Short mmCIF file of C-alpha atoms in Angstrom, two decimals:
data_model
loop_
_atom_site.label_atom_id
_atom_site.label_comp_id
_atom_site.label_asym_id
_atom_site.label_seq_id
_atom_site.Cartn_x
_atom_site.Cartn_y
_atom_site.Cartn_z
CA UNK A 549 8.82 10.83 -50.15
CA UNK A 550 6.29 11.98 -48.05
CA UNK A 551 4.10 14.05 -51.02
CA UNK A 552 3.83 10.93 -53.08
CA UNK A 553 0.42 9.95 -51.79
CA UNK A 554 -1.78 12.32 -53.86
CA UNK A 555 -5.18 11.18 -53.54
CA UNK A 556 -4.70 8.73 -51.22
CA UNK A 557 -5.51 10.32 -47.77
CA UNK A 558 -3.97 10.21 -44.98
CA UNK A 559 -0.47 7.57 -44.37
CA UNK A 560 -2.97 6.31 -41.29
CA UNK A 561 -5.73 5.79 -43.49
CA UNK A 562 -5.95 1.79 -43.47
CA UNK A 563 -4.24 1.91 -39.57
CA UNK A 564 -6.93 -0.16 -37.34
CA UNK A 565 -7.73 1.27 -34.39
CA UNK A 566 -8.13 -1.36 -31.39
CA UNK A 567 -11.70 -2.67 -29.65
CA UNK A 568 -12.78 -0.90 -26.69
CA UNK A 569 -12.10 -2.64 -23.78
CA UNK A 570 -15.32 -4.41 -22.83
CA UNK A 571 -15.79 -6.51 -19.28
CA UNK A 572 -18.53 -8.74 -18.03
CA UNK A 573 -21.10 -7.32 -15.39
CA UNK A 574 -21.28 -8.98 -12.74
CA UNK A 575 -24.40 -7.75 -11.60
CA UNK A 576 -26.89 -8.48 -14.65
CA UNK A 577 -24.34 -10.39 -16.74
CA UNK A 578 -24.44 -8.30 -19.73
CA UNK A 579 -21.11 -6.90 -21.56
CA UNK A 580 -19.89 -3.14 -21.50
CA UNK A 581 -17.43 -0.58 -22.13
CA UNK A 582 -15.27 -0.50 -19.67
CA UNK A 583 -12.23 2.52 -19.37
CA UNK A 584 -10.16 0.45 -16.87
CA UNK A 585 -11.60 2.62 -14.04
CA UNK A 586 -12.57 2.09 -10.60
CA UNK A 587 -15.62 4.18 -11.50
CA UNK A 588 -16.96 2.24 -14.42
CA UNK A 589 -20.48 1.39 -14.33
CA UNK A 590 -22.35 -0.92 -16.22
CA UNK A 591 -24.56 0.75 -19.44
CA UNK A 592 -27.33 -1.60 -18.30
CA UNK A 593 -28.15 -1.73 -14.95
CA UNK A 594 -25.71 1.10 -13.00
CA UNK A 595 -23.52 -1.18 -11.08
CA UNK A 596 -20.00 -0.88 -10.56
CA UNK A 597 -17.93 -2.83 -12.30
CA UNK A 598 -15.60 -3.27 -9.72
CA UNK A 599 -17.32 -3.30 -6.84
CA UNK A 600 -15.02 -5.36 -4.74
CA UNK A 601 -12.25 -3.58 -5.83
CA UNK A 602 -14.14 -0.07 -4.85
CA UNK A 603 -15.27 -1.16 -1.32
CA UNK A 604 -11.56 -2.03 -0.54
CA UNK A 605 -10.59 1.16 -1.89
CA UNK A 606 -12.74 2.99 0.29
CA UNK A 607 -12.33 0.83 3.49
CA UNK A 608 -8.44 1.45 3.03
CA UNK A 609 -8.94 5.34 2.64
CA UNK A 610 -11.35 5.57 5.69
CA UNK A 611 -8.80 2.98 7.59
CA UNK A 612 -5.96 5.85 6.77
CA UNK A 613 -7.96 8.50 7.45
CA UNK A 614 -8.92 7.18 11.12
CA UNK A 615 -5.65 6.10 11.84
CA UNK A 616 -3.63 9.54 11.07
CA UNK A 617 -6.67 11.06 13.27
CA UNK A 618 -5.39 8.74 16.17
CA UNK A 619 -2.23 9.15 15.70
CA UNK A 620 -0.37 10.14 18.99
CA UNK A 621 1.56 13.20 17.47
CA UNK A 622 -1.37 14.95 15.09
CA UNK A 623 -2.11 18.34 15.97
CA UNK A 624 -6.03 18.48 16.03
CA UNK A 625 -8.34 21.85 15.74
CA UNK A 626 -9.27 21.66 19.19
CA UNK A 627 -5.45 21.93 20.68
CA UNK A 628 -4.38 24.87 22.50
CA UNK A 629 -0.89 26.35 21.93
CA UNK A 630 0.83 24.57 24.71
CA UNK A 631 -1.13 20.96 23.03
CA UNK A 632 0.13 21.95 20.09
CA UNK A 633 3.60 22.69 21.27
CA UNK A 634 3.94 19.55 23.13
CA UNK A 635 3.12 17.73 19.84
CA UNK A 636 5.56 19.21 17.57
CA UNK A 637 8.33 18.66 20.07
CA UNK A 638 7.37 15.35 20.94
CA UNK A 639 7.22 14.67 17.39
CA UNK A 640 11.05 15.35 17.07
CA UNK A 641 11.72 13.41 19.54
CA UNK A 642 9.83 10.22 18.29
CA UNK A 643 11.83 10.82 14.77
CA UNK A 644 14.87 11.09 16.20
CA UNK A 645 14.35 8.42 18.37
CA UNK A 646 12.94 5.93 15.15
CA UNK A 647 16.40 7.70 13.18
CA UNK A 648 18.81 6.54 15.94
CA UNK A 649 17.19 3.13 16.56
CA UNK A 650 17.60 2.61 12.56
CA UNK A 651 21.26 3.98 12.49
CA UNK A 652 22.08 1.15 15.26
CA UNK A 653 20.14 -1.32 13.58
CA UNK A 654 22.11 -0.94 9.90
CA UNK A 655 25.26 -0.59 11.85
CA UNK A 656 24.67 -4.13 13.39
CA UNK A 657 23.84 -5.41 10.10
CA UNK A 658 27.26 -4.01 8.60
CA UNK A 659 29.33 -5.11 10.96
CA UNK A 660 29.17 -8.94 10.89
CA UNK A 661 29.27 -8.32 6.88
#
């Protein structure tokens, strides 16, 4: 059964692999390989291939970035103990706070149900 193909190479021999994936540059126009990455570039002239979809990528990083920095509750480098105390207490209480708040909130959507 699976010794009966003496001679003939491998049982993937006539097995087609598929095309690379190719996409359009939109920069000179000219078709390349393309992995499906945000990274691509074209062969051609170096420009992303997705550009647009890069720039939002990074704007939405930085936009998390900045807003966890001004977040009310992070503990920043600079904080003395006491800062830093203050925050991880105050913390606890905004959690709790969001917790209960949600608890009530299901419970009032139960109850008419």
């Amino acid at each position: 059964m699976w010794g009966e193909h003496e001679g003939k190479g491998s049982i993937f021999s006539n097995v087609q692999l598929p095309m690379a994936s190719q996409k359009k540059c939109p920069s000179c126009g000219q078709w390349t390989v393309w992995n499906v990455s945000i990274d691509d570039t074209c062969e051609h002239c170096g420009a992303y291939l997705m550009a647009r979809e890069r720039a939002y990528e990074e704007a939405r990083t930085e936009r998390i970035k900045r807003d966890k920095e001004k977040f009310l509750f992070t503990i920043k480098p600079t904080d003395n103990a006491l800062q830093r105390v203050a925050r991880r207490v105050g913390y606890v209480f905004y959690v709790t706070y969001v917790a209960i708040l949600s608890l009530i909130t299901a419970i009032l959507f139960w109850l008419p149900g």
